CSV table of C-alpha atoms in Angstrom, one decimal:
chain,number,residue,atom,x,y,z
A,565,MET,CA,-81.3,-9.3,-4.0
A,566,ALA,CA,-81.2,-11.4,-1.1
A,567,SER,CA,-78.3,-13.0,1.3
A,568,VAL,CA,-76.3,-15.3,-0.4
A,569,SER,CA,-74.3,-17.9,1.7
A,570,ILE,CA,-70.7,-19.2,1.0
A,571,PRO,CA,-70.0,-23.0,1.6
A,572,ALA,CA,-68.7,-23.4,5.5
A,573,CYS,CA,-65.5,-24.9,3.7
A,574,THR,CA,-64.1,-21.7,2.5
A,575,THR,CA,-60.9,-20.5,3.7
A,576,ALA,CA,-60.3,-17.7,0.6
A,577,LEU,CA,-62.2,-15.5,-1.4
A,578,LEU,CA,-60.7,-14.6,-4.7
A,579,LEU,CA,-61.5,-11.2,-6.0
A,580,ASP,CA,-61.7,-9.9,-9.7
A,581,ILE,CA,-61.1,-6.1,-9.8
A,582,GLU,CA,-62.8,-4.5,-12.9
A,583,GLY,CA,-66.9,-4.7,-12.4
A,584,THR,CA,-66.1,-6.5,-8.8
A,585,THR,CA,-64.4,-4.4,-6.1
A,586,THR,CA,-64.0,-1.2,-8.8
A,587,PRO,CA,-66.2,0.3,-11.2
A,588,ILE,CA,-65.6,-0.6,-15.0
A,589,THR,CA,-66.0,3.0,-15.4
A,590,PHE,CA,-63.2,3.6,-13.5
A,591,VAL,CA,-60.9,1.4,-15.9
A,592,LYS,CA,-62.7,2.6,-19.1
A,593,ASP,CA,-63.0,6.3,-18.7
A,594,ILE,CA,-59.9,7.1,-16.4
A,595,LEU,CA,-57.0,4.6,-16.5
A,596,PHE,CA,-57.3,3.5,-20.0
A,597,PRO,CA,-57.7,7.4,-21.3
A,598,TYR,CA,-54.5,8.3,-19.4
A,599,ILE,CA,-52.5,5.5,-21.3
A,600,ARG,CA,-53.6,6.9,-24.6
A,601,GLU,CA,-53.1,10.5,-23.9
A,602,HIS,CA,-49.6,10.1,-22.3
A,603,LEU,CA,-48.3,7.1,-23.8
A,604,GLU,CA,-46.0,9.0,-26.4
A,605,ASP,CA,-44.5,11.1,-23.9
A,606,HIS,CA,-43.7,8.4,-21.5
A,607,LEU,CA,-41.8,6.7,-24.2
A,608,SER,CA,-40.5,9.6,-25.3
A,609,THR,CA,-39.2,10.7,-21.9
A,610,HIS,CA,-37.8,7.1,-20.3
A,611,TRP,CA,-37.0,5.6,-23.8
A,612,GLU,CA,-33.4,4.9,-22.7
A,613,GLU,CA,-34.0,3.7,-19.2
A,614,ASP,CA,-34.0,0.1,-18.3
A,615,GLU,CA,-37.5,-0.8,-17.2
A,616,CYS,CA,-38.8,1.2,-20.4
A,617,LYS,CA,-36.4,-1.4,-22.6
A,618,GLN,CA,-37.9,-4.2,-21.0
A,619,ASP,CA,-41.2,-3.0,-21.5
A,620,VAL,CA,-40.6,-2.6,-25.4
A,621,HIS,CA,-38.7,-6.0,-25.1
A,622,LEU,CA,-41.7,-7.7,-24.1
A,623,LEU,CA,-44.1,-6.3,-26.3
A,624,LYS,CA,-41.8,-7.0,-28.9
A,625,LYS,CA,-41.9,-10.9,-27.8
A,626,GLN,CA,-45.7,-10.7,-27.8
A,627,ILE,CA,-45.5,-9.7,-31.2
A,628,GLU,CA,-43.4,-12.5,-32.4
A,629,GLU,CA,-45.5,-14.8,-30.5
A,630,ASP,CA,-48.8,-13.2,-32.3
A,631,MET,CA,-47.3,-13.8,-35.7
A,632,ARG,CA,-46.3,-17.7,-34.9
A,633,GLN,CA,-50.0,-18.3,-33.8
A,634,ASN,CA,-51.0,-16.3,-37.0
A,635,ARG,CA,-53.0,-13.7,-34.8
A,636,ALA,CA,-53.9,-10.2,-36.4
A,637,CYS,CA,-51.5,-7.5,-35.5
A,638,PRO,CA,-50.1,-4.3,-36.6
A,639,VAL,CA,-48.0,-4.1,-39.8
A,640,HIS,CA,-45.1,-2.6,-37.6
A,641,THR,CA,-42.9,-4.6,-35.6
A,642,VAL,CA,-41.3,-3.2,-32.6
A,643,ASP,CA,-37.5,-2.9,-32.8
A,644,GLN,CA,-35.5,-1.1,-30.0
A,645,THR,CA,-32.3,-1.3,-32.2
A,646,VAL,CA,-33.6,1.5,-34.5
A,647,HIS,CA,-31.2,4.1,-32.5
A,648,THR,CA,-31.1,5.9,-35.8
A,649,ASP,CA,-34.7,6.9,-35.7
A,650,GLU,CA,-35.7,6.5,-32.2
A,651,GLU,CA,-39.3,8.6,-33.2
A,652,LYS,CA,-40.1,5.8,-35.7
A,653,ALA,CA,-39.5,3.0,-33.2
A,654,ILE,CA,-41.4,4.8,-30.7
A,655,ARG,CA,-44.4,5.5,-33.1
A,656,GLU,CA,-44.4,1.7,-33.7
A,657,VAL,CA,-44.7,0.9,-30.1
A,658,VAL,CA,-47.6,3.2,-29.8
A,659,GLU,CA,-49.3,1.9,-32.7
A,660,ASN,CA,-48.8,-1.4,-31.1
A,661,VAL,CA,-50.0,-0.5,-27.7
A,662,MET,CA,-53.2,1.4,-29.1
A,663,TRP,CA,-54.2,-1.7,-31.3
A,664,GLN,CA,-53.8,-4.1,-28.1
A,665,MET,CA,-56.2,-1.8,-26.2
A,666,ALA,CA,-58.6,-1.6,-29.0
A,667,ALA,CA,-58.8,-5.2,-29.1
A,668,ASP,CA,-59.0,-5.5,-25.4
A,669,ARG,CA,-56.0,-7.6,-25.1
A,670,LYS,CA,-55.1,-9.1,-21.9
A,671,SER,CA,-51.5,-9.6,-22.6
A,672,THR,CA,-48.7,-9.5,-20.0
A,673,ALA,CA,-46.6,-7.1,-22.1
A,674,LEU,CA,-49.4,-4.3,-22.4
A,675,LYS,CA,-50.1,-4.7,-18.7
A,676,GLN,CA,-46.9,-4.3,-17.5
A,677,LEU,CA,-46.2,-1.1,-19.6
A,678,GLN,CA,-49.9,0.4,-18.4
A,679,GLY,CA,-48.9,-0.5,-15.0
A,680,HIS,CA,-45.8,1.4,-14.9
A,681,MET,CA,-47.3,4.3,-16.4
A,682,TRP,CA,-49.9,4.2,-14.0
A,683,ARG,CA,-47.5,4.3,-11.1
A,684,ALA,CA,-46.7,7.7,-11.8
A,685,ALA,CA,-50.2,8.8,-11.8
A,686,TYR,CA,-51.3,7.3,-8.5
A,687,THR,CA,-48.2,8.6,-6.8
A,688,SER,CA,-48.6,11.9,-7.8
A,689,GLY,CA,-52.1,12.0,-6.7
A,690,ARG,CA,-53.4,12.3,-10.4
A,691,ILE,CA,-55.2,9.4,-10.0
A,692,LYS,CA,-57.0,7.7,-7.1
A,693,GLY,CA,-58.1,4.0,-7.3
A,694,GLU,CA,-62.2,3.7,-7.0
A,695,ILE,CA,-63.5,1.0,-4.8
A,696,TYR,CA,-67.4,0.6,-4.3
A,697,PRO,CA,-68.1,1.5,-0.9
A,698,ASP,CA,-69.3,-2.3,0.2
A,699,VAL,CA,-65.9,-3.6,-0.4
A,700,VAL,CA,-63.6,-2.5,2.4
A,701,PRO,CA,-66.1,-3.1,5.4
A,702,SER,CA,-67.0,-6.7,3.8
A,703,VAL,CA,-63.4,-7.5,3.4
A,704,LYS,CA,-62.4,-6.5,6.8
A,705,THR,CA,-65.2,-8.6,8.0
A,706,TRP,CA,-64.1,-11.6,6.4
A,707,ARG,CA,-60.6,-11.3,7.6
A,708,GLU,CA,-62.2,-10.9,10.9
A,709,ARG,CA,-63.7,-14.4,10.6
A,710,GLY,CA,-60.6,-16.0,9.6
A,711,LEU,CA,-60.9,-15.9,6.0
A,712,LYS,CA,-57.9,-15.1,3.5
A,713,VAL,CA,-58.8,-12.8,0.9
A,714,TYR,CA,-56.9,-12.6,-2.8
A,715,ILE,CA,-56.8,-10.3,-5.9
A,716,TYR,CA,-56.8,-12.1,-9.3
A,717,SER,CA,-56.8,-9.4,-12.0
A,718,SER,CA,-55.8,-9.3,-15.7
A,719,GLY,CA,-53.9,-6.0,-14.9
A,720,SER,CA,-50.5,-6.6,-13.4
A,721,VAL,CA,-50.0,-7.2,-9.7
A,722,GLU,CA,-48.0,-4.0,-9.6
A,723,ALA,CA,-51.4,-1.9,-11.2
A,724,GLN,CA,-53.4,-3.9,-8.6
A,725,LYS,CA,-51.4,-2.5,-5.6
A,726,LEU,CA,-51.5,0.7,-6.9
A,727,LEU,CA,-55.1,0.8,-7.4
A,728,PHE,CA,-55.7,-0.5,-3.7
A,729,GLY,CA,-52.1,1.5,-2.3
A,730,TYR,CA,-53.5,5.0,-3.5
A,731,SER,CA,-57.5,4.5,-3.4
A,732,VAL,CA,-60.0,6.9,-2.5
A,733,GLU,CA,-60.4,5.0,0.7
A,734,GLY,CA,-56.7,5.4,1.5
A,735,ASP,CA,-54.1,2.9,1.6
A,736,VAL,CA,-55.8,-0.8,2.0
A,737,LEU,CA,-53.4,-3.1,0.8
A,738,ASP,CA,-53.3,-4.8,4.2
A,739,LEU,CA,-56.8,-6.3,3.7
A,740,PHE,CA,-55.3,-8.7,0.9
A,741,ASP,CA,-53.3,-11.6,1.6
A,742,GLY,CA,-51.7,-11.8,-2.1
A,743,HIS,CA,-52.5,-10.8,-5.9
A,744,PHE,CA,-52.5,-12.9,-8.9
A,745,ASP,CA,-52.3,-11.7,-12.5
A,746,THR,CA,-51.9,-13.3,-16.1
A,747,THR,CA,-48.5,-14.4,-15.2
A,748,ILE,CA,-50.4,-17.2,-13.8
A,749,GLY,CA,-52.6,-17.7,-16.6
A,750,ALA,CA,-55.5,-16.2,-18.5
A,751,LYS,CA,-58.5,-15.8,-16.4
A,752,VAL,CA,-60.6,-18.1,-18.7
A,753,ASP,CA,-58.3,-21.0,-18.2
A,754,SER,CA,-59.4,-23.4,-15.7
A,755,LYS,CA,-55.9,-24.2,-15.4
A,756,SER,CA,-55.1,-20.8,-13.8
A,757,TYR,CA,-57.6,-21.3,-11.1
A,758,GLU,CA,-55.8,-24.7,-10.1
A,759,ARG,CA,-52.2,-23.0,-9.9
A,760,ILE,CA,-53.6,-20.3,-7.5
A,761,ALA,CA,-55.2,-22.9,-5.3
A,762,GLU,CA,-51.7,-24.7,-5.2
A,763,ARG,CA,-50.0,-21.2,-4.7
A,764,ILE,CA,-52.3,-20.4,-1.8
A,765,GLY,CA,-51.9,-23.9,-0.2
A,766,CYS,CA,-55.6,-25.2,-0.2
A,767,GLN,CA,-58.1,-27.4,-2.3
A,768,PRO,CA,-59.8,-25.5,-5.2
A,769,GLU,CA,-63.4,-26.3,-3.4
A,770,GLU,CA,-62.2,-24.1,-0.3
A,771,ILE,CA,-61.8,-20.9,-2.5
A,772,THR,CA,-64.8,-18.8,-3.3
A,773,PHE,CA,-64.4,-16.6,-6.6
A,774,LEU,CA,-66.0,-13.4,-6.9
A,775,THR,CA,-66.2,-12.1,-10.3
A,776,ASP,CA,-68.6,-10.3,-13.1
A,777,VAL,CA,-67.2,-12.3,-16.2
A,778,SER,CA,-69.2,-15.5,-16.8
A,779,ARG,CA,-66.3,-17.0,-18.8
A,780,GLU,CA,-64.4,-16.6,-15.8
A,781,ALA,CA,-66.6,-17.9,-13.8
A,782,LYS,CA,-67.1,-21.1,-15.9
A,783,ALA,CA,-63.3,-21.6,-16.1
A,784,ALA,CA,-63.1,-21.4,-11.8
A,785,GLU,CA,-65.9,-23.6,-11.7
A,786,GLU,CA,-64.5,-26.2,-13.9
A,787,ALA,CA,-61.3,-26.1,-11.9
A,788,GLY,CA,-63.6,-26.7,-8.8
A,789,LEU,CA,-64.1,-23.3,-7.1
A,790,ASN,CA,-67.4,-22.0,-5.8
A,791,VAL,CA,-68.3,-19.0,-7.9
A,792,LEU,CA,-70.5,-16.0,-7.4
A,793,LEU,CA,-71.2,-13.7,-10.2
A,794,VAL,CA,-71.3,-9.8,-9.1
A,795,VAL,CA,-73.8,-7.6,-10.7
A,796,ARG,CA,-72.9,-4.1,-11.0
A,797,PRO,CA,-73.9,-0.8,-12.9
A,798,GLY,CA,-72.5,-0.7,-16.2
A,799,ASN,CA,-71.4,-4.7,-16.1
A,800,MET,CA,-72.1,-7.0,-19.1
A,801,GLU,CA,-75.4,-8.1,-18.8
A,802,LEU,CA,-75.8,-12.0,-18.1
A,803,THR,CA,-78.0,-14.3,-20.0
A,804,ASP,CA,-81.1,-16.1,-18.5
A,805,GLU,CA,-79.1,-19.3,-18.6
A,806,GLU,CA,-76.0,-17.7,-16.6
A,807,SER,CA,-78.5,-15.8,-14.1
A,808,ALA,CA,-80.0,-19.2,-13.5
A,809,HIS,CA,-76.8,-21.4,-12.9
A,810,TYR,CA,-74.9,-18.8,-10.6
A,811,ASN,CA,-75.8,-17.3,-7.6
A,812,LEU,CA,-76.0,-13.5,-8.1
A,813,ILE,CA,-74.8,-10.6,-5.8
A,814,THR,CA,-74.9,-7.0,-6.5
A,815,SER,CA,-73.1,-6.0,-3.1
A,816,PHE,CA,-70.5,-8.0,-1.1
A,817,SER,CA,-72.6,-7.0,1.9
A,818,GLN,CA,-74.8,-9.6,0.8
A,819,LEU,CA,-72.5,-12.6,1.4
A,820,GLN,CA,-73.1,-14.8,4.7
A,821,LEU,CA,-70.5,-16.7,6.3
A,822,THR,CA,-72.2,-19.6,7.2
A,823,GLY,CA,-70.7,-21.8,10.3
A,824,ARG,CA,-68.3,-19.1,11.3
A,825,ALA,CA,-67.9,-17.2,14.7
């Protein structure tokens, strides 16, 4: 694909992770299976610890919200007060987490628990965050040219920092000026991007957002951001209409920074 220029008014780049900076296969084939394989052991080991209790409390609140909204959810509800049958309570948490993951839910409660579990895997060296080879050199170039670079992912801020802090390229956290997750809003909600612009301290039109998901691109565009769709191996195929509407890149190295020294 040819080079793509980003508008001269751009002062910040906002990057998605899965399918944009990082292969989808890393998330689907390494991160998610790790949760499925180790969830019950994690809960059994840490059940009485404050962090685990908070994770379970958030899951319980999410279930209550799902029931209020008449969303489908597992029959069991999480109740951490059932000390007489800890194993039963743990099984109910496992059932709910597995159900959310199977439905590809992006709930903050799920993402927080996953982040806490991945922390042990990253710090022990069992997992290293995968990053496409064009990402680090490109981000370094953008920063040298005076741009700020932020991450916005459905994964928790903690999970984002683990991926980039324990990556195949080493600790590259200093390449990013900030991180956003679903606590600021869903990625398919245009209001989320307005809040991010406000938090960064610039106008929406001064941000260029890179993602592989057209629904996120649409929401960002509605908020006034410039958008580029990233086409990587394994990403969801775009419709002809989407391909015609958006500027597409297959590598960050295609971005041209016009009007910058």
